PDB file of C-alpha atoms in Angstrom:
ATOM      1  CA  PRO G   1      42.500  26.060  71.604  1.00 75.00           C
ATOM      2  CA  LEU G   2      40.651  28.268  69.169  1.00 87.00           C
ATOM      3  CA  PRO G   3      37.135  29.271  70.286  1.00 88.00           C
ATOM      4  CA  TYR G   4      35.289  27.828  67.290  1.00 94.00           C
ATOM      5  CA  ASN G   5      33.106  24.803  66.721  1.00 94.00           C
ATOM      6  CA  HIS G   6      35.404  22.007  65.429  1.00 95.00           C
ATOM      7  CA  PRO G   7      38.267  24.394  64.534  1.00 95.00           C
ATOM      8  CA  GLY G   8      40.178  21.557  62.858  1.00 95.00           C
ATOM      9  CA  ARG G   9      37.737  21.788  59.954  1.00 97.00           C
ATOM     10  CA  ILE G  10      38.303  25.520  59.345  1.00 97.00           C
ATOM     11  CA  PHE G  11      40.805  26.386  56.611  1.00 98.00           C
ATOM     12  CA  VAL G  12      41.946  29.373  54.581  1.00 97.00           C
ATOM     13  CA  PRO G  13      42.118  28.556  50.837  1.00 97.00           C
ATOM     14  CA  GLN G  14      45.167  30.681  50.106  1.00 96.00           C
ATOM     15  CA  THR G  15      45.256  31.426  46.372  1.00 97.00           C
ATOM     16  CA  ILE G  16      48.594  31.631  44.581  1.00 97.00           C
ATOM     17  CA  ALA G  17      49.159  33.531  41.320  1.00 96.00           C
ATOM     18  CA  LYS G  18      50.866  31.777  38.410  1.00 95.00           C
ATOM     19  CA  GLU G  19      54.020  33.767  39.224  1.00 95.00           C
ATOM     20  CA  GLY G  20      54.151  32.082  42.637  1.00 96.00           C
ATOM     21  CA  TYR G  21      53.118  34.862  45.018  1.00 96.00           C
ATOM     22  CA  GLN G  22      50.064  34.906  47.259  1.00 95.00           C
ATOM     23  CA  GLN G  23      47.172  36.735  45.612  1.00 95.00           C
ATOM     24  CA  PRO G  24      43.581  36.700  46.898  1.00 96.00           C
ATOM     25  CA  PRO G  25      40.715  36.067  44.485  1.00 97.00           C
ATOM     26  CA  SER G  26      38.593  38.694  42.812  1.00 97.00           C
ATOM     27  CA  TRP G  27      34.955  38.947  43.812  1.00 97.00           C
ATOM     28  CA  PRO G  28      33.693  36.869  40.848  1.00 97.00           C
ATOM     29  CA  GLY G  29      36.575  34.467  41.436  1.00 97.00           C
ATOM     30  CA  TYR G  30      35.483  33.978  45.058  1.00 98.00           C
ATOM     31  CA  LEU G  31      31.878  33.392  43.962  1.00 98.00           C
ATOM     32  CA  ASP G  32      33.057  30.722  41.521  1.00 98.00           C
ATOM     33  CA  MET G  33      35.148  29.023  44.230  1.00 98.00           C
ATOM     34  CA  ARG G  34      32.132  29.029  46.517  1.00 98.00           C
ATOM     35  CA  LYS G  35      29.749  27.708  43.867  1.00 98.00           C
ATOM     36  CA  ASP G  36      31.945  25.065  42.240  1.00 98.00           C
ATOM     37  CA  ASN G  37      33.713  23.373  45.162  1.00 98.00           C
ATOM     38  CA  HIS G  38      32.407  20.099  46.622  1.00 98.00           C
ATOM     39  CA  THR G  39      34.268  19.975  49.930  1.00 98.00           C
ATOM     40  CA  PHE G  40      33.327  23.083  51.956  1.00 98.00           C
ATOM     41  CA  SER G  41      30.026  23.331  53.807  1.00 98.00           C
ATOM     42  CA  ALA G  42      30.534  27.099  54.023  1.00 98.00           C
ATOM     43  CA  LEU G  43      33.026  29.302  52.182  1.00 98.00           C
ATOM     44  CA  ALA G  44      32.949  32.959  53.235  1.00 98.00           C
ATOM     45  CA  GLY G  45      34.539  36.055  51.758  1.00 98.00           C
ATOM     46  CA  TYR G  46      35.599  39.026  53.849  1.00 97.00           C
ATOM     47  CA  THR G  47      37.907  42.007  54.230  1.00 95.00           C
ATOM     48  CA  ASP G  48      39.681  42.963  57.452  1.00 93.00           C
ATOM     49  CA  TYR G  49      42.244  45.547  56.362  1.00 90.00           C
ATOM     50  CA  SER G  50      40.404  48.749  57.249  1.00 91.00           C
ATOM     51  CA  SER G  51      39.015  50.577  60.245  1.00 94.00           C
ATOM     52  CA  THR G  52      35.850  52.491  60.951  1.00 96.00           C
ATOM     53  CA  ASN G  53      35.019  55.313  63.356  1.00 97.00           C
ATOM     54  CA  LEU G  54      32.299  54.608  65.904  1.00 97.00           C
ATOM     55  CA  GLN G  55      30.751  57.906  66.947  1.00 96.00           C
ATOM     56  CA  LEU G  56      29.910  58.071  70.655  1.00 95.00           C
ATOM     57  CA  LYS G  57      28.794  60.944  72.848  1.00 91.00           C
ATOM     58  CA  SER G  58      32.359  61.185  74.142  1.00 91.00           C
ATOM     59  CA  GLY G  59      33.814  61.293  70.623  1.00 94.00           C
ATOM     60  CA  ALA G  60      34.923  58.972  67.854  1.00 96.00           C
ATOM     61  CA  VAL G  61      36.494  55.578  68.536  1.00 96.00           C
ATOM     62  CA  ALA G  62      38.482  53.745  65.843  1.00 95.00           C
ATOM     63  CA  LEU G  63      37.456  50.088  65.473  1.00 96.00           C
ATOM     64  CA  HIS G  64      38.870  47.294  63.368  1.00 95.00           C
ATOM     65  CA  LEU G  65      36.298  46.615  60.642  1.00 96.00           C
ATOM     66  CA  VAL G  66      35.604  43.081  59.413  1.00 96.00           C
ATOM     67  CA  ALA G  67      33.159  43.074  56.487  1.00 96.00           C
ATOM     68  CA  GLY G  68      31.990  39.584  55.548  1.00 97.00           C
ATOM     69  CA  THR G  69      29.562  37.712  53.365  1.00 97.00           C
ATOM     70  CA  ALA G  70      26.272  36.636  54.886  1.00 97.00           C
ATOM     71  CA  ASN G  71      27.647  33.158  55.675  1.00 97.00           C
ATOM     72  CA  PHE G  72      30.722  34.524  57.510  1.00 97.00           C
ATOM     73  CA  PHE G  73      29.700  33.437  61.015  1.00 97.00           C
ATOM     74  CA  LYS G  74      28.489  30.067  59.726  1.00 97.00           C
ATOM     75  CA  VAL G  75      32.122  29.144  59.070  1.00 97.00           C
ATOM     76  CA  PHE G  76      32.975  29.453  62.765  1.00 97.00           C
ATOM     77  CA  GLY G  77      29.850  27.828  64.186  1.00 96.00           C
ATOM     78  CA  VAL G  78      29.681  30.309  67.083  1.00 96.00           C
ATOM     79  CA  GLN G  79      26.427  31.832  68.292  1.00 96.00           C
ATOM     80  CA  PRO G  80      26.163  35.412  69.594  1.00 98.00           C
ATOM     81  CA  ILE G  81      25.473  35.969  73.280  1.00 98.00           C
ATOM     82  CA  LEU G  82      22.939  38.642  72.343  1.00 98.00           C
ATOM     83  CA  GLY G  83      20.847  39.050  69.218  1.00 98.00           C
ATOM     84  CA  ARG G  84      21.779  37.394  65.937  1.00 98.00           C
ATOM     85  CA  THR G  85      24.352  37.406  63.148  1.00 98.00           C
ATOM     86  CA  PHE G  86      23.827  38.096  59.429  1.00 97.00           C
ATOM     87  CA  ARG G  87      20.767  36.935  57.509  1.00 95.00           C
ATOM     88  CA  PRO G  88      21.293  35.295  54.098  1.00 94.00           C
ATOM     89  CA  ASP G  89      20.533  38.411  52.052  1.00 92.00           C
ATOM     90  CA  GLU G  90      22.147  41.111  54.181  1.00 94.00           C
ATOM     91  CA  ASP G  91      25.326  41.219  52.093  1.00 93.00           C
ATOM     92  CA  GLN G  92      23.420  42.305  49.006  1.00 87.00           C
ATOM     93  CA  LEU G  93      23.972  45.842  47.767  1.00 80.00           C
ATOM     94  CA  GLY G  94      21.164  48.134  48.859  1.00 78.00           C
ATOM     95  CA  LYS G  95      20.261  46.209  52.012  1.00 83.00           C
ATOM     96  CA  ARG G  96      20.136  48.093  55.287  1.00 84.00           C
ATOM     97  CA  ASN G  97      23.321  48.494  57.297  1.00 94.00           C
ATOM     98  CA  VAL G  98      23.663  46.138  60.260  1.00 97.00           C
ATOM     99  CA  ALA G  99      26.541  45.439  62.638  1.00 98.00           C
ATOM    100  CA  VAL G 100      27.640  42.776  65.124  1.00 98.00           C
ATOM    101  CA  LEU G 101      29.814  43.875  68.042  1.00 98.00           C
ATOM    102  CA  SER G 102      32.773  42.015  69.444  1.00 97.00           C
ATOM    103  CA  TYR G 103      32.519  41.403  73.181  1.00 97.00           C
ATOM    104  CA  GLU G 104      35.281  43.904  73.924  1.00 96.00           C
ATOM    105  CA  VAL G 105      33.587  46.665  71.922  1.00 97.00           C
ATOM    106  CA  TRP G 106      30.313  45.890  73.682  1.00 98.00           C
ATOM    107  CA  LYS G 107      31.907  46.069  77.148  1.00 97.00           C
ATOM    108  CA  THR G 108      34.277  48.980  76.468  1.00 96.00           C
ATOM    109  CA  ASP G 109      32.258  51.269  74.207  1.00 96.00           C
ATOM    110  CA  PHE G 110      28.681  50.338  75.170  1.00 97.00           C
ATOM    111  CA  ASP G 111      29.234  49.572  78.876  1.00 96.00           C
ATOM    112  CA  GLY G 112      27.880  46.048  78.420  1.00 97.00           C
ATOM    113  CA  ASN G 113      24.375  47.401  77.793  1.00 97.00           C
ATOM    114  CA  ARG G 114      22.154  44.374  77.170  1.00 95.00           C
ATOM    115  CA  HIS G 115      19.661  46.596  75.328  1.00 97.00           C
ATOM    116  CA  VAL G 116      22.155  47.544  72.625  1.00 97.00           C
ATOM    117  CA  VAL G 117      20.600  45.077  70.153  1.00 98.00           C
ATOM    118  CA  GLY G 118      18.184  46.986  67.944  1.00 97.00           C
ATOM    119  CA  SER G 119      19.770  50.349  68.672  1.00 97.00           C
ATOM    120  CA  LYS G 120      21.198  52.680  66.054  1.00 96.00           C
ATOM    121  CA  ILE G 121      24.945  53.278  65.945  1.00 97.00           C
ATOM    122  CA  ASP G 122      27.033  55.645  63.811  1.00 97.00           C
ATOM    123  CA  LEU G 123      29.912  54.215  61.756  1.00 97.00           C
ATOM    124  CA  ASP G 124      31.798  56.725  59.617  1.00 96.00           C
ATOM    125  CA  GLY G 125      28.762  58.993  59.659  1.00 95.00           C
ATOM    126  CA  LYS G 126      26.355  56.300  58.441  1.00 95.00           C
ATOM    127  CA  PRO G 127      23.524  54.794  60.503  1.00 95.00           C
ATOM    128  CA  TYR G 128      23.768  51.089  61.349  1.00 97.00           C
ATOM    129  CA  THR G 129      21.513  48.845  63.418  1.00 97.00           C
ATOM    130  CA  CYS G 130      23.261  46.751  66.044  1.00 98.00           C
ATOM    131  CA  ILE G 131      21.944  43.180  65.656  1.00 98.00           C
ATOM    132  CA  GLY G 132      24.204  41.128  67.942  1.00 98.00           C
ATOM    133  CA  VAL G 133      27.121  40.699  70.317  1.00 98.00           C
ATOM    134  CA  MET G 134      29.674  37.890  70.016  1.00 97.00           C
ATOM    135  CA  PRO G 135      31.129  35.903  72.962  1.00 96.00           C
ATOM    136  CA  ALA G 136      34.232  37.135  74.786  1.00 94.00           C
ATOM    137  CA  ASP G 137      36.522  34.529  73.243  1.00 91.00           C
ATOM    138  CA  PHE G 138      35.383  34.989  69.642  1.00 93.00           C
ATOM    139  CA  LEU G 139      37.995  36.763  67.560  1.00 86.00           C
ATOM    140  CA  LEU G 140      39.525  36.777  64.105  1.00 83.00           C
ATOM    141  CA  LYS G 141      43.328  36.869  63.881  1.00 73.00           C
ATOM    142  CA  ASN G 142      43.573  37.753  67.574  1.00 67.00           C
ATOM    143  CA  ASP G 143      41.853  41.129  67.098  1.00 75.00           C
ATOM    144  CA  ARG G 144      39.362  41.703  69.901  1.00 81.00           C
ATOM    145  CA  HIS G 145      38.430  45.366  69.362  1.00 89.00           C
ATOM    146  CA  ALA G 146      36.456  44.714  66.181  1.00 95.00           C
ATOM    147  CA  ILE G 147      33.063  45.250  64.649  1.00 97.00           C
ATOM    148  CA  TYR G 148      31.497  43.036  61.982  1.00 97.00           C
ATOM    149  CA  THR G 149      29.309  44.217  59.114  1.00 97.00           C
ATOM    150  CA  PRO G 150      28.027  42.546  55.938  1.00 97.00           C
ATOM    151  CA  ILE G 151      30.200  43.145  52.906  1.00 96.00           C
ATOM    152  CA  HIS G 152      28.544  45.346  50.281  1.00 92.00           C
ATOM    153  CA  VAL G 153      30.536  45.008  47.072  1.00 92.00           C
ATOM    154  CA  PRO G 154      30.510  48.116  44.851  1.00 87.00           C
ATOM    155  CA  ALA G 155      28.738  47.640  41.538  1.00 88.00           C
ATOM    156  CA  ASP G 156      31.944  48.211  39.554  1.00 89.00           C
ATOM    157  CA  ALA G 157      33.669  45.290  41.357  1.00 91.00           C
ATOM    158  CA  LEU G 158      30.910  42.712  40.937  1.00 93.00           C
ATOM    159  CA  ALA G 159      32.191  41.482  37.569  1.00 94.00           C
ATOM    160  CA  ASN G 160      35.826  42.650  37.798  1.00 96.00           C
ATOM    161  CA  ARG G 161      38.147  39.634  37.652  1.00 96.00           C
ATOM    162  CA  GLY G 162      41.298  41.707  37.417  1.00 94.00           C
ATOM    163  CA  THR G 163      41.213  43.134  40.942  1.00 94.00           C
ATOM    164  CA  HIS G 164      42.147  40.630  43.651  1.00 95.00           C
ATOM    165  CA  TRP G 165      41.092  41.626  47.153  1.00 95.00           C
ATOM    166  CA  VAL G 166      38.735  39.097  48.801  1.00 97.00           C
ATOM    167  CA  GLU G 167      39.992  37.131  51.803  1.00 97.00           C
ATOM    168  CA  VAL G 168      38.424  33.650  51.974  1.00 98.00           C
ATOM    169  CA  ILE G 169      37.851  31.244  54.860  1.00 97.00           C
ATOM    170  CA  GLY G 170      35.808  28.065  54.959  1.00 98.00           C
ATOM    171  CA  ARG G 171      34.600  25.054  56.914  1.00 98.00           C
ATOM    172  CA  LEU G 172      35.139  21.578  55.494  1.00 98.00           C
ATOM    173  CA  LYS G 173      32.245  19.169  55.275  1.00 98.00           C
ATOM    174  CA  PRO G 174      32.364  16.341  57.853  1.00 97.00           C
ATOM    175  CA  GLY G 175      34.700  13.563  56.792  1.00 97.00           C
ATOM    176  CA  VAL G 176      36.576  15.643  54.188  1.00 98.00           C
ATOM    177  CA  THR G 177      40.367  15.776  54.630  1.00 97.00           C
ATOM    178  CA  LYS G 178      42.655  18.690  53.942  1.00 97.00           C
ATOM    179  CA  SER G 179      44.233  16.918  50.975  1.00 97.00           C
ATOM    180  CA  GLN G 180      40.842  16.124  49.450  1.00 98.00           C
ATOM    181  CA  ALA G 181      39.736  19.730  49.810  1.00 98.00           C
ATOM    182  CA  GLN G 182      42.963  21.095  48.365  1.00 97.00           C
ATOM    183  CA  ALA G 183      42.675  18.799  45.335  1.00 98.00           C
ATOM    184  CA  ASP G 184      39.040  19.835  44.878  1.00 98.00           C
ATOM    185  CA  MET G 185      39.862  23.535  45.073  1.00 98.00           C
ATOM    186  CA  ASN G 186      42.723  23.173  42.608  1.00 98.00           C
ATOM    187  CA  THR G 187      40.327  21.474  40.202  1.00 98.00           C
ATOM    188  CA  VAL G 188      38.076  24.521  40.564  1.00 98.00           C
ATOM    189  CA  MET G 189      41.032  26.865  39.955  1.00 98.00           C
ATOM    190  CA  GLY G 190      42.095  24.878  36.894  1.00 98.00           C
ATOM    191  CA  ASN G 191      38.631  25.187  35.403  1.00 98.00           C
ATOM    192  CA  LEU G 192      38.606  28.934  36.111  1.00 97.00           C
ATOM    193  CA  GLY G 193      42.028  29.281  34.523  1.00 97.00           C
ATOM    194  CA  ARG G 194      40.813  27.693  31.314  1.00 97.00           C
ATOM    195  CA  ALA G 195      37.655  29.819  31.285  1.00 97.00           C
ATOM    196  CA  TYR G 196      39.436  33.092  32.150  1.00 97.00           C
ATOM    197  CA  PRO G 197      43.116  32.662  31.186  1.00 97.00           C
ATOM    198  CA  ASP G 198      43.971  36.376  31.327  1.00 95.00           C
ATOM    199  CA  THR G 199      42.977  36.790  34.979  1.00 95.00           C
ATOM    200  CA  ASP G 200      42.859  33.283  36.462  1.00 96.00           C
ATOM    201  CA  GLY G 201      45.277  31.245  34.369  1.00 96.00           C
ATOM    202  CA  GLY G 202      47.818  29.225  36.386  1.00 97.00           C
ATOM    203  CA  ARG G 203      46.347  30.066  39.778  1.00 97.00           C
ATOM    204  CA  LYS G 204      46.473  27.430  42.532  1.00 97.00           C
ATOM    205  CA  VAL G 205      45.208  26.948  46.076  1.00 97.00           C
ATOM    206  CA  GLN G 206      47.090  26.031  49.236  1.00 97.00           C
ATOM    207  CA  LEU G 207      44.973  25.252  52.305  1.00 97.00           C
ATOM    208  CA  ILE G 208      46.139  26.817  55.566  1.00 96.00           C
ATOM    209  CA  SER G 209      44.581  25.751  58.880  1.00 95.00           C
ATOM    210  CA  ILE G 210      42.891  28.429  60.962  1.00 93.00           C
ATOM    211  CA  ALA G 211      45.399  27.711  63.753  1.00 90.00           C
ATOM    212  CA  GLU G 212      48.344  28.354  61.436  1.00 91.00           C
ATOM    213  CA  GLU G 213      46.646  31.452  60.030  1.00 87.00           C
ATOM    214  CA  THR G 214      46.047  32.775  63.558  1.00 83.00           C
ATOM    215  CA  TYR G 215      49.236  31.784  65.363  1.00 82.00           C
ATOM    216  CA  GLY G 216      51.679  31.279  62.489  1.00 78.00           C
ATOM    217  CA  LYS G 217      52.440  27.650  63.277  1.00 58.00           C
ATOM    218  CA  GLN G 218      51.287  24.305  62.014  1.00 48.00           C
ATOM    219  CA  SER G 219      48.319  22.704  63.754  1.00 39.00           C
ATOM    220  CA  GLY G 220      47.457  19.034  64.033  1.00 44.00           C
ATOM    221  CA  GLY G 221      45.113  19.510  61.061  1.00 44.00           C
ATOM    222  CA  LEU G 222      43.292  16.870  59.076  1.00 46.00           C
TER     223      LEU G 222
END
């Protein structure tokens, strides 16, 4: 079983281009999906395709970097064992750099130091404040050696609908079924396609359960 609160309500709204291939939304496209849908209690955007170097006294350690919107951890409903997760405004450009450690990074690279929260850490030469540590069984896509930071979208990408790069994951509201949510999201995509035909025309959504996304097989689902 996945280590999340009610994992059967967590889905990936996989967006499909009009040509039929999988294509993630742009940043403004994600914001529209988040604002206009009626079926998700939380819809987070993130990236997980890069790494970052954690500088320690013994040298640099490469970590898997997950950069998410401020509501990222709300999707999973999991509380940290130390400290806190992101505050609502910490994904805004210009806010201070904060980081949440996975349990494995905390144990392996910080020797399980319970005073790590509030300390300064170096990621790619930039100072970050460690604000929390996640439980041992919390992971995204089976990657345990990870660090989580708020996503800070560059100014030139804030209004760019032609670049598709944002991964999306969400939690359904209680009582909402997968089919209801998929229909709702496709209504949203249809409206976006009419408003922005050059970049969003013909795009659709297919909901994938978090179990299928993680393990590559169909879950019981809703």
